[in-house]
Short mmCIF file of C-alpha atoms in Angstrom, two decimals:
data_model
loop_
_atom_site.label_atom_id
_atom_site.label_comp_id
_atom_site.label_asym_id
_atom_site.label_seq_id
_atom_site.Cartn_x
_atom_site.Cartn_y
_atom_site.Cartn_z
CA UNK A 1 90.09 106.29 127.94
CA UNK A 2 87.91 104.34 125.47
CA UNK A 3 84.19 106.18 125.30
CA UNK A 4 82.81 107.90 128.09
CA UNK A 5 85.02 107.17 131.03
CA UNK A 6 85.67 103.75 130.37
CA UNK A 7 88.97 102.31 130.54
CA UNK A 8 90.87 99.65 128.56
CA UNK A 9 90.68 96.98 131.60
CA UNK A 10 86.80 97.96 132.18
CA UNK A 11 86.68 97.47 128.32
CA UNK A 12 88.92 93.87 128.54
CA UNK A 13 86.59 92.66 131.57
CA UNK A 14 83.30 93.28 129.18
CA UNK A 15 84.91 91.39 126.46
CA UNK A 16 86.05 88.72 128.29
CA UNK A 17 82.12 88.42 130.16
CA UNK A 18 80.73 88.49 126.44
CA UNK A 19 83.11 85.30 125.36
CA UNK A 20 82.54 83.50 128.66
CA UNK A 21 78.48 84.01 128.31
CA UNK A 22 78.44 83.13 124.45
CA UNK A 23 74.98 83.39 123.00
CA UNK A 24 74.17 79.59 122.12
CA UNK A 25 73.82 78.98 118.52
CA UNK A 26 71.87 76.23 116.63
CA UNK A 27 74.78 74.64 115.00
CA UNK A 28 73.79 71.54 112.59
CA UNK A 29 76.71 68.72 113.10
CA UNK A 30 76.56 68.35 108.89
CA UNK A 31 77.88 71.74 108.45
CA UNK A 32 81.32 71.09 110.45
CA UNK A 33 82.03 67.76 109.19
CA UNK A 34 85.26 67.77 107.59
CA UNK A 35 84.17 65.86 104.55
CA UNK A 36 81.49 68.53 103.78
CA UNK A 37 82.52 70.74 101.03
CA UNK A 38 80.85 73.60 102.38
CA UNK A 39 84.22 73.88 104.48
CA UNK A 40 86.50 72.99 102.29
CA UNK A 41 88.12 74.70 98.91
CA UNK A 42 87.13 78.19 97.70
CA UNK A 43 85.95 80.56 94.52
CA UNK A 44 89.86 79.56 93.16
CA UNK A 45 88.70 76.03 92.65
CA UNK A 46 86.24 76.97 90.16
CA UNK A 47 88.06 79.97 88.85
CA UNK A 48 88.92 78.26 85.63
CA UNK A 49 87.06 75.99 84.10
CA UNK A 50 86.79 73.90 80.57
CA UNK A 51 84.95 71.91 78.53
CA UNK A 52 82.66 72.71 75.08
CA UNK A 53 79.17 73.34 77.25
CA UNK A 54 79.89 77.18 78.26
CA UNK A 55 76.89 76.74 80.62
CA UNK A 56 76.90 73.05 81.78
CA UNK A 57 80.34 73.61 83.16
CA UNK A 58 79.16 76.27 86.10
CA UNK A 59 77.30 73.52 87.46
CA UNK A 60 80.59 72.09 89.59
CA UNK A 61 80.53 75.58 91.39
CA UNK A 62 76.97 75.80 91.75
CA UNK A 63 76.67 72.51 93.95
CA UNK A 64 79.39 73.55 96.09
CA UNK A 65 77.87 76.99 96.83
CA UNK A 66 74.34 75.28 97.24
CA UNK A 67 76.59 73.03 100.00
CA UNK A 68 77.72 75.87 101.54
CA UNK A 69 74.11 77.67 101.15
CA UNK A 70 72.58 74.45 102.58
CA UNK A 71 75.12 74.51 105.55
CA UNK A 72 74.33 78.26 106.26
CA UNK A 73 78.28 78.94 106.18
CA UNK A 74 78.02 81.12 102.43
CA UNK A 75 77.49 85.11 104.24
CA UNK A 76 76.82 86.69 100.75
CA UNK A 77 74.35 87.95 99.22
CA UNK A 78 72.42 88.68 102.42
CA UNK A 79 69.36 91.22 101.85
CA UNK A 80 68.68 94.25 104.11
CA UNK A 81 65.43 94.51 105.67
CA UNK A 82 65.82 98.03 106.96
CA UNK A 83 67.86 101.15 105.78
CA UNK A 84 72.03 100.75 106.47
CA UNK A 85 71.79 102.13 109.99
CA UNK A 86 74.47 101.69 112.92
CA UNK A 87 72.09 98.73 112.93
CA UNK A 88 69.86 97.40 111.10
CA UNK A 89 67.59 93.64 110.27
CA UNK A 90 69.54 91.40 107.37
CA UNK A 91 68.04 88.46 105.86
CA UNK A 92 70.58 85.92 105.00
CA UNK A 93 70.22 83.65 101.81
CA UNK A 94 67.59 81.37 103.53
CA UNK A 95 65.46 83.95 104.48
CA UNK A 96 66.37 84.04 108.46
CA UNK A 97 65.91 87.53 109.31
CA UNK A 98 68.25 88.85 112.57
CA UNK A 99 68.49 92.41 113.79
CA UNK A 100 71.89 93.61 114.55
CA UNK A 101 74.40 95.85 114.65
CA UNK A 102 76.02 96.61 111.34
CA UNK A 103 79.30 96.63 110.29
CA UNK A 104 78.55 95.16 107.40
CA UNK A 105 77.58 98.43 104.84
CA UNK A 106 78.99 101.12 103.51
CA UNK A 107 78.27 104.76 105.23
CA UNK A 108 81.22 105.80 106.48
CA UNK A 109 79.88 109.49 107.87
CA UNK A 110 76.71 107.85 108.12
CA UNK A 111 74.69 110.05 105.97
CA UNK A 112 72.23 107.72 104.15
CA UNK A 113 69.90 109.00 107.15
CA UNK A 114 70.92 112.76 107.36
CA UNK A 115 67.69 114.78 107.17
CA UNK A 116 69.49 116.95 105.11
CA UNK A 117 70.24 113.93 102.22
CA UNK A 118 67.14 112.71 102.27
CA UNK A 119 65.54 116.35 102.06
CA UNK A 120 67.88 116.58 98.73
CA UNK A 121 66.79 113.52 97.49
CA UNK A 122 62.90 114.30 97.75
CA UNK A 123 63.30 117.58 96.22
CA UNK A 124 65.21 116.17 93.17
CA UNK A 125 62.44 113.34 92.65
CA UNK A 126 60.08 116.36 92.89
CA UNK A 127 62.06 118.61 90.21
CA UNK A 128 63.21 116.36 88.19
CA UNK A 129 61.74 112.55 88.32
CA UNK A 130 63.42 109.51 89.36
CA UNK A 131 64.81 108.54 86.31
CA UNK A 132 68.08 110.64 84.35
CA UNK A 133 66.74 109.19 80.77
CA UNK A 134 69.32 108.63 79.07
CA UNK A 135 73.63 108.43 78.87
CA UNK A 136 75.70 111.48 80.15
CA UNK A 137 76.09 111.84 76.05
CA UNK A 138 72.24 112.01 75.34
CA UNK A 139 70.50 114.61 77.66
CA UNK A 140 71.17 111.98 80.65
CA UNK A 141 72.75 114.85 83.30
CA UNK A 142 70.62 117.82 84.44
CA UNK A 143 71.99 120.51 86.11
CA UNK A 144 72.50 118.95 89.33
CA UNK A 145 75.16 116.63 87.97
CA UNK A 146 77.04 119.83 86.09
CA UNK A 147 76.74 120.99 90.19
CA UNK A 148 78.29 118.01 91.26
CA UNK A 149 81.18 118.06 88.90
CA UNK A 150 81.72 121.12 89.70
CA UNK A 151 81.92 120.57 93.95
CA UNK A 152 83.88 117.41 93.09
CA UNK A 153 86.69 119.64 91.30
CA UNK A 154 87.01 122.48 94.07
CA UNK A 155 87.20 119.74 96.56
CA UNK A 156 89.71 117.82 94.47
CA UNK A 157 91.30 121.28 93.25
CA UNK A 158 91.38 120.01 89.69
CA UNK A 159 89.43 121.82 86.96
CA UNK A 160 87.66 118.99 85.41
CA UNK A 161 85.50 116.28 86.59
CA UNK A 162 83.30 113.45 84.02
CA UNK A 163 80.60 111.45 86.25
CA UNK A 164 79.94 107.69 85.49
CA UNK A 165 76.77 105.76 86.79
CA UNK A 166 79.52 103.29 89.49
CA UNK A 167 82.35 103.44 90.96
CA UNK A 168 83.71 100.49 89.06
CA UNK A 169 82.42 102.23 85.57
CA UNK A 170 84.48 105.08 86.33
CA UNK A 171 87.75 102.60 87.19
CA UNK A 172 87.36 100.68 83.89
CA UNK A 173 86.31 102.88 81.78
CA UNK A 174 89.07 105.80 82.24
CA UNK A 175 91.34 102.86 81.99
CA UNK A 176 89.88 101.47 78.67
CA UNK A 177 89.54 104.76 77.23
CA UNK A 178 93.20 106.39 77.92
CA UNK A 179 95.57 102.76 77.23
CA UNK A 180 96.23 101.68 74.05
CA UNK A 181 97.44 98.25 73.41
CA UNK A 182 100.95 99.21 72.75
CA UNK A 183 100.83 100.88 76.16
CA UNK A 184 101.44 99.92 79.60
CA UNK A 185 99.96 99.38 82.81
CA UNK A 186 102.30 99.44 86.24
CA UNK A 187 99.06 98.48 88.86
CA UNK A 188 99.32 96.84 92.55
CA UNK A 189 98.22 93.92 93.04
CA UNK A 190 95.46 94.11 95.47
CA UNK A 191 94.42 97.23 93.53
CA UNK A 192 90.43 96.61 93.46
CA UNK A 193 89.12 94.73 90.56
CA UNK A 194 87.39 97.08 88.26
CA UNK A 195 91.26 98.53 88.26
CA UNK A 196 92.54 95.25 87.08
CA UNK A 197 90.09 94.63 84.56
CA UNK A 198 90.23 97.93 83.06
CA UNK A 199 94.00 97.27 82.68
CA UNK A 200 93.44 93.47 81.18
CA UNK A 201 90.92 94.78 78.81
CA UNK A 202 93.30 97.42 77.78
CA UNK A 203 96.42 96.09 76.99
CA UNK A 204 98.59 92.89 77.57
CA UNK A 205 101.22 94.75 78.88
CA UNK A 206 100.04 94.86 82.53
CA UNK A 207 102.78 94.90 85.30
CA UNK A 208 101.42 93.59 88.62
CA UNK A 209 103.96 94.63 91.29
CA UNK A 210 104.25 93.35 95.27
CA UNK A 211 101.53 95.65 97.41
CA UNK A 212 102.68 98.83 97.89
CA UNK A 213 106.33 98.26 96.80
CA UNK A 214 107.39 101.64 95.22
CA UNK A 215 110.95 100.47 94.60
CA UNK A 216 109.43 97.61 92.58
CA UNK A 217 107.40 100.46 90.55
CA UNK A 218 110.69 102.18 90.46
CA UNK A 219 112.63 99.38 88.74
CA UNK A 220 109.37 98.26 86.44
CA UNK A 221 109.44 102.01 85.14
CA UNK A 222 112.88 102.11 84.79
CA UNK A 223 112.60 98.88 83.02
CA UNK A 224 109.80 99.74 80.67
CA UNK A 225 111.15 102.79 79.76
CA UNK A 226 114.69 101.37 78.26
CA UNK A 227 113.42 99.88 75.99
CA UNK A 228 110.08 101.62 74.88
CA UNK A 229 110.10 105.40 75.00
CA UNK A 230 107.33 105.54 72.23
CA UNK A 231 104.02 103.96 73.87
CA UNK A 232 103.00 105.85 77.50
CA UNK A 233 103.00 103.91 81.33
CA UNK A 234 99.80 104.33 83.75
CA UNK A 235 100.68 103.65 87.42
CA UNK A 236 97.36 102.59 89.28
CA UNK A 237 97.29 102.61 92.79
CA UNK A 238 94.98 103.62 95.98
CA UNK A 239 95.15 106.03 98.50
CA UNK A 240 93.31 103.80 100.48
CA UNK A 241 93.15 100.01 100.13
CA UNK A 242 89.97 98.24 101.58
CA UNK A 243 91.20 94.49 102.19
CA UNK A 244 93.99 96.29 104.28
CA UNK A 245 93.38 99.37 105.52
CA UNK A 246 97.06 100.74 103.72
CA UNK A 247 97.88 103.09 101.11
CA UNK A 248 101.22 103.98 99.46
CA UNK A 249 103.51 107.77 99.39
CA UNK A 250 101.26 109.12 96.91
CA UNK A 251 103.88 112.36 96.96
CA UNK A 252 107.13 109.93 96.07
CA UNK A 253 104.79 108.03 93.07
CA UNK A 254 104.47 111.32 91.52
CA UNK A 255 107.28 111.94 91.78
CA UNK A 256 108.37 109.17 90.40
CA UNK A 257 106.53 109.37 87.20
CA UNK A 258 107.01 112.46 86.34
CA UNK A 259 110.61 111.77 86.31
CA UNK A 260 110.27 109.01 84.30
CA UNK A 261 107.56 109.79 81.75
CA UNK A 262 104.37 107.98 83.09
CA UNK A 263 101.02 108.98 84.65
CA UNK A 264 99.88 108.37 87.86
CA UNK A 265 96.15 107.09 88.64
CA UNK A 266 94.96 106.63 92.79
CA UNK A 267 91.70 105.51 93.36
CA UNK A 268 89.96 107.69 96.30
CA UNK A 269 87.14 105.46 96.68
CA UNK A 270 87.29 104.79 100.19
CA UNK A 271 89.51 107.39 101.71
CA UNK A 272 87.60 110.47 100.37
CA UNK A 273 85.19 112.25 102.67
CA UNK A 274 86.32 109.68 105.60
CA UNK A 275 89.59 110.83 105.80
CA UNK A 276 91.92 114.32 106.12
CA UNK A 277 91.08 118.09 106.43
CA UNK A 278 88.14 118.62 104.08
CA UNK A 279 87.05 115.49 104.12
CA UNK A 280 90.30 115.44 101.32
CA UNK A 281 91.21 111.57 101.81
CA UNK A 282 94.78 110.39 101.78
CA UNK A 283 95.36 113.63 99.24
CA UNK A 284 94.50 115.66 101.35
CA UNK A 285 96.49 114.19 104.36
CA UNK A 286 100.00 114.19 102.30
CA UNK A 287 99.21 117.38 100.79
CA UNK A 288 98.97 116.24 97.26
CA UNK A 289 95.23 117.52 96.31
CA UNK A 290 95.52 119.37 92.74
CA UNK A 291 98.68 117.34 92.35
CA UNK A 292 98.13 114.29 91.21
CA UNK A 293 97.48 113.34 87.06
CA UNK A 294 94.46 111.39 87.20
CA UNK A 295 92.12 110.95 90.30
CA UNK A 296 88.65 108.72 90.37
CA UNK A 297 86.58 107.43 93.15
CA UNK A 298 82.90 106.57 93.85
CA UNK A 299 80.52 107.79 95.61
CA UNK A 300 79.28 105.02 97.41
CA UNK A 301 81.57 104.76 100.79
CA UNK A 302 81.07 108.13 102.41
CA UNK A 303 78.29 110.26 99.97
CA UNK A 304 74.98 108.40 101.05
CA UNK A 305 74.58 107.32 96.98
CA UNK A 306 76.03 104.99 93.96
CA UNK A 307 77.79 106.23 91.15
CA UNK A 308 81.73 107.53 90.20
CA UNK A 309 83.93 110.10 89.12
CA UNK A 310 87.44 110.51 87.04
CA UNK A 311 88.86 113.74 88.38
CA UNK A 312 91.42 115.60 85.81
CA UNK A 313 93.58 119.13 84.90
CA UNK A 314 93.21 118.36 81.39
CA UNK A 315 90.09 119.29 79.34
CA UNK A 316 91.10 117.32 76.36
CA UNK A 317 91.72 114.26 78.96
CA UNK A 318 87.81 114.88 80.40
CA UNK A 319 86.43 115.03 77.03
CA UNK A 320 88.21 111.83 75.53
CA UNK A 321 87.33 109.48 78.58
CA UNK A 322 83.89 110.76 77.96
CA UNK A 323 83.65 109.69 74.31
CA UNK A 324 86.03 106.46 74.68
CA UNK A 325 85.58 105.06 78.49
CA UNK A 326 82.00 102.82 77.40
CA UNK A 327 80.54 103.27 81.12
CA UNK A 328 79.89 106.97 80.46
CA UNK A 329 78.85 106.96 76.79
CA UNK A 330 77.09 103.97 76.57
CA UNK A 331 75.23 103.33 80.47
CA UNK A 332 72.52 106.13 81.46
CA UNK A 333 73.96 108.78 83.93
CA UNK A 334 73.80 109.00 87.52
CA UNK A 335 69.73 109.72 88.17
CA UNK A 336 68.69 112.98 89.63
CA UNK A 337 68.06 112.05 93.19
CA UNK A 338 71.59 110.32 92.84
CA UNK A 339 72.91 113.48 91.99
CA UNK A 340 71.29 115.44 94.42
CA UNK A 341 72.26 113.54 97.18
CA UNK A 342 76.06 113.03 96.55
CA UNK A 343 75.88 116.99 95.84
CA UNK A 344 74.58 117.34 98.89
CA UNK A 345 77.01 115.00 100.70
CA UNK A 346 80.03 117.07 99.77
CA UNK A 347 78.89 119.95 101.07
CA UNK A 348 78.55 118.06 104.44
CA UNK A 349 81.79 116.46 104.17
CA UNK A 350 83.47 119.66 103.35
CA UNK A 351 81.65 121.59 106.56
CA UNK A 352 82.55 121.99 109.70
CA UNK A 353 80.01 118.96 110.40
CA UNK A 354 82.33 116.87 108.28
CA UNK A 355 84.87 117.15 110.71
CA UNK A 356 82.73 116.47 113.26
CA UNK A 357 81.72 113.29 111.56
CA UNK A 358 85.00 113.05 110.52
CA UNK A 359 85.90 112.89 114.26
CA UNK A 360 83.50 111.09 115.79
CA UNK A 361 84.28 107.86 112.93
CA UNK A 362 87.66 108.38 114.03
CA UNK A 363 86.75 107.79 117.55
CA UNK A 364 84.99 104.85 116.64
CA UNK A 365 87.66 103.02 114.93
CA UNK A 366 90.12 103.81 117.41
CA UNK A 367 87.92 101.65 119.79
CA UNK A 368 87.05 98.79 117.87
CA UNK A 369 90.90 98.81 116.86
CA UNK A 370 91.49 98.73 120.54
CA UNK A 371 88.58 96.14 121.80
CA UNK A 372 90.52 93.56 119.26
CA UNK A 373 94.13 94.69 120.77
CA UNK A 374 93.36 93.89 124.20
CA UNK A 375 92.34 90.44 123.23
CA UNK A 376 95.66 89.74 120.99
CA UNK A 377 94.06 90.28 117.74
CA UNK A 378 96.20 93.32 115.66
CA UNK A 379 93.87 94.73 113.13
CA UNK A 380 95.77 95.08 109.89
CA UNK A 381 96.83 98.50 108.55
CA UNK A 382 96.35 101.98 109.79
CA UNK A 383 92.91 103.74 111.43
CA UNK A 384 90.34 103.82 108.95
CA UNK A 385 86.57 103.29 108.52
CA UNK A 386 87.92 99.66 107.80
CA UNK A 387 89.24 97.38 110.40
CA UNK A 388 90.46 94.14 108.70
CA UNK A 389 90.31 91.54 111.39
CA UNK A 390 92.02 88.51 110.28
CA UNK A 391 91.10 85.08 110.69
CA UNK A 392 93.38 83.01 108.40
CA UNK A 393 91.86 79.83 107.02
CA UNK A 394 87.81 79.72 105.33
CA UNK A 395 87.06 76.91 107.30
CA UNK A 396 87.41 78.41 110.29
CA UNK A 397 85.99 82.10 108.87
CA UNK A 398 82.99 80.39 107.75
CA UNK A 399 82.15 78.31 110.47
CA UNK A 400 83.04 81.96 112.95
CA UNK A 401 80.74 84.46 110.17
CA UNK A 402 77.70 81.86 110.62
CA UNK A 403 77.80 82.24 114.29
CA UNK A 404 78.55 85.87 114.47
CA UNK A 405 75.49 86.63 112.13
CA UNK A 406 73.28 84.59 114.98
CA UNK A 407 74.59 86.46 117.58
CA UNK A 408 73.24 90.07 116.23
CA UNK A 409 76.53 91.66 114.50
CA UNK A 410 76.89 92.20 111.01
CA UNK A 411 80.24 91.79 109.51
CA UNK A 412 81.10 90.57 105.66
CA UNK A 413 83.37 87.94 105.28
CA UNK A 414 86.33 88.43 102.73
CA UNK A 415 88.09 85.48 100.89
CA UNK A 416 89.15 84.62 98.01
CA UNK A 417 89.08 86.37 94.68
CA UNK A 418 89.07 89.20 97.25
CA UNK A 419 92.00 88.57 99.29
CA UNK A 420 94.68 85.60 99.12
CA UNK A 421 93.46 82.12 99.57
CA UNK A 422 94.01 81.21 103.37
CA UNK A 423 94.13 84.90 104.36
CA UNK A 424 90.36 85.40 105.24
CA UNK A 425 89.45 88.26 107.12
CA UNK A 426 86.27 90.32 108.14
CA UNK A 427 86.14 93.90 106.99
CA UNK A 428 84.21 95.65 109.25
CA UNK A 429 83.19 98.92 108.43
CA UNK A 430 82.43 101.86 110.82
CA UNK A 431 80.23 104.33 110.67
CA UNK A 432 80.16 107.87 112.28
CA UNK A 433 77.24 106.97 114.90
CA UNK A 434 78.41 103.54 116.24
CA UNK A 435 78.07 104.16 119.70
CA UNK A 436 80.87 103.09 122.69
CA UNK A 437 78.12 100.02 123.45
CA UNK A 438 78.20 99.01 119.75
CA UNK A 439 82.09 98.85 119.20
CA UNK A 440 82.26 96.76 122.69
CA UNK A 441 79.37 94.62 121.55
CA UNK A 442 80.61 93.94 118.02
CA UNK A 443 84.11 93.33 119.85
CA UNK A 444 83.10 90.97 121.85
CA UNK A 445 80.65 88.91 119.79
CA UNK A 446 83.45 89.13 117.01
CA UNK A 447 86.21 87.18 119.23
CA UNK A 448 83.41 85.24 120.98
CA UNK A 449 82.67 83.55 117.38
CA UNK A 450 86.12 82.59 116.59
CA UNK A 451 86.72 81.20 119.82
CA UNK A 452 83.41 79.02 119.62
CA UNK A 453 84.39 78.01 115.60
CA UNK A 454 87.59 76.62 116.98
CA UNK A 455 86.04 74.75 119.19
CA UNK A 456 83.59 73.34 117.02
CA UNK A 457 86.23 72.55 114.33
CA UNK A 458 88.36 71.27 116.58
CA UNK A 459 85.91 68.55 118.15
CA UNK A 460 84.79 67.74 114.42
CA UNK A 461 87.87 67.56 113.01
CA UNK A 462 91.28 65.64 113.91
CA UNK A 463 93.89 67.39 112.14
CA UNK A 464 92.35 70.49 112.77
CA UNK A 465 92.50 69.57 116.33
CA UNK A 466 96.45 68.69 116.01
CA UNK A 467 97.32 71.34 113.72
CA UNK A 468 95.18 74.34 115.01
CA UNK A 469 96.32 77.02 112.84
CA UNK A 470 94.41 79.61 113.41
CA UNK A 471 95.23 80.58 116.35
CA UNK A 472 98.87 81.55 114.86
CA UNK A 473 96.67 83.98 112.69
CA UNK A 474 94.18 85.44 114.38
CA UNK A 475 96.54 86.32 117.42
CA UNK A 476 100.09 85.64 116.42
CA UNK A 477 100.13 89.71 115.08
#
């Protein structure tokens, strides 16, 4: 059963009635005209550029993202027009305004609206102003963020715990501060960016392996350590990664570097609070909470707030990333209400409401993941509060995300620098109070787009007609 008594078939007959009754859209002929560049290339065109005018040379990108802009097929940088509900009004860059549902924000246990949040947020812009006033080196923490470090360490069951003001602060800048030049970095290669930049900034000796290939980290370690035994190895990972909804034996990586003299580093951005008893994430579920070296993760997925953490057993470890990560000496701290509220979202996550919440996302997921089945289209990875649904070339994903957005569902559109070029995908993101009608909605507006964008491509465009790729893609999983 899918919801409340309705079956997969019921469920397959709805989706099929949504494609067959497609909500018209208002398509201009100009943006599906193969010679326009809004449909053609992507960001790895214009990834590196030259020439002696550092400014004058953005220009090439700028006129192909004013194409795409101009075409209405760019979905970033869309505005929200209401709070990041189940759903929710979006402006797109234009300035068209559509209410819809939303999958296209981050609140995994949907908290940003939990009386009991925002109650923690008023009282801390009551006690303590809106503004922390300075870095978590000058006076910039107040006692709620001493609070929160220590809620973040029993739920981690590590004894130490420095905040930093993002997510992506707290990836770089433990990164920065702990690797030396001489060192090495072992780090997968769809770990997220402010991962990879940390790394690049850090050293030159950065080791990208295959995506979750442990035998490759097995024989780079090896590797690295015959013939340097002086300078140290960090192994970066993620216990959940959110372009494929995958994350590696977190047990047999530490293993692994204990035995051969490096640290290990998973990112619990998006698996923490979502996922396992507790609300532990993927730690939690392979029974490796307290066990792992180095642990950071942000607060911005399932705890209703920005901001980020680097979870540690080592004092001396908590006080050096302090001094020498930049993000946490040199960038004012998390602000009071931001404290408040993320304090206040653990102690949900870790109640018995959190596994209701828990639960009930769970439920959710399972029946989006199962809408798309029915209809040939395998989600990638394993149940999580992302469902990557691929679509496989940008021309098609753009043309599909303009039409989806007209039709009332929310969804962001990942391509390249995020994922491989030609591998587009949406990452829709659940939260804990999309209802049954929602997920069958969203389902069938999501397949309903594609379906219409190959049709429109197709009629517009020869080879695309002869060659039709995408349907090798989107349902050949």
């Amino acid at each position: 059963m899918l919801g409340k008594g309705r079956t997969l078939p019921m469920l397959q007959d709805a989706v099929s009635t949504a494609v067959s009754t497609a909500v018209p859209t208002s398509f201009p002929q100009k943006a599906v005209k193969p010679n326009n560049g809004a449909l053609n290339k992507s960001v790895a065109h214009f990834a590196r550029v030259s020439g002696p005018d550092l400014l004058a040379r953005t220009e090439p990108y700028f006129k192909w993202h004013a194409a795409r802009t101009e075409a209405d097929v760019c979905p970033y940088s869309r505005a929200l027009a209401a709070a990041p509900g189940a759903s929710t009004q979006a402006l797109n860059e234009q300035g068209d305004r559509e209410i819809g549902i939303n999958f296209a924000s981050q609140d995994y246990l949907s908290l940003s609206a939990h009386p009991a949040i925002i109650d923690a947020g008023m009282r801390a812009l009551r006690d303590f102003g809106p503004h922390s006033a300075g870095s978590p080196m000058l006076m910039g923490n107040t006692t709620l963020s001493i609070e929160l470090e220590a809620a973040l360490a029993s739920m981690l069951e590590t004894e130490h715990v420095a905040l930093f003001p993002s997510g992506w602060g707290a990836g770089f800048g433990v990164i920065a501060a702990l690797v030396r030049p001489d060192d090495h970095v072992i780090i997968d290669s769809l770990a997220h960016g402010c991962l990879q930049q940390g790394a690049d900034a850090a050293t030159n000796n950065v080791v990208r392996h295959e995506h979750l290939d442990l035998d490759a980290i097995e024989s780079h370690l090896r590797a690295i350590r015959a013939r340097d035994a002086r300078n140290a190895v960090l192994v970066v990972t993620e216990g959940l990664f959110s372009m494929n909804s995958d994350g590696p034996d977190i047990r047999r990586l530490q293993n692994l570097c204990r035995d051969l003299g490096a640290t290990l580093m998973v990112d619990v951005a998006h698996d923490l609070g979502s996922l396992g008893p507790g609300g532990g994430g993927q730690l939690a579920v392979q029974n490796m909470l307290g066990k792992v070296d180095l642990v950071m993760g942000a607060f911005s997925k399932s705890f209703a707030s920005n901001g980020g953490f680097v979870a540690t057993h080592s004092p001396a470890v908590r006080q050096y990333i302090k001094v020498y990560g930049g993000p946490h000496i040199f960038s004012n701290a998390l602000s009071p209400v931001q404290a408040a509220i993320v304090l206040e979202a653990v102690r949900i996550a870790r109640s018995a409401e959190g596994d209701a919440l828990r639960a009930s996302l769970m439920r959710a997921v399972n029946n989006l993941r199962s809408a798309f089945l029915m209809h040939g289209i395998r989600c990638m990875g394993t149940p999580s509060a992302i469902v990557p649904v691929p679509i496989g070339t940008e021309k098609l994903a753009r043309v599909a995300s303009k039409i989806l957005f007209r039709r009332g569902v929310f969804a962001n559109l990942v391509e390249f620098p995020a994922v491989a070029v030609g591998s587009a995908r949406y990452r829709m993101q659940v939260m804990a109070n999309h209802t049954d009608e929602q997920i069958r909605f969203a389902a069938c507006q999501v397949i309903g787009s594609i379906h219409e964008a190959e049709e429109i491509l197709a009629g517009s465009d020869p080879l695309y007609a002869v060659v039709r790729q995408i349907p090798q893609a989107v349902h050949g999983g």
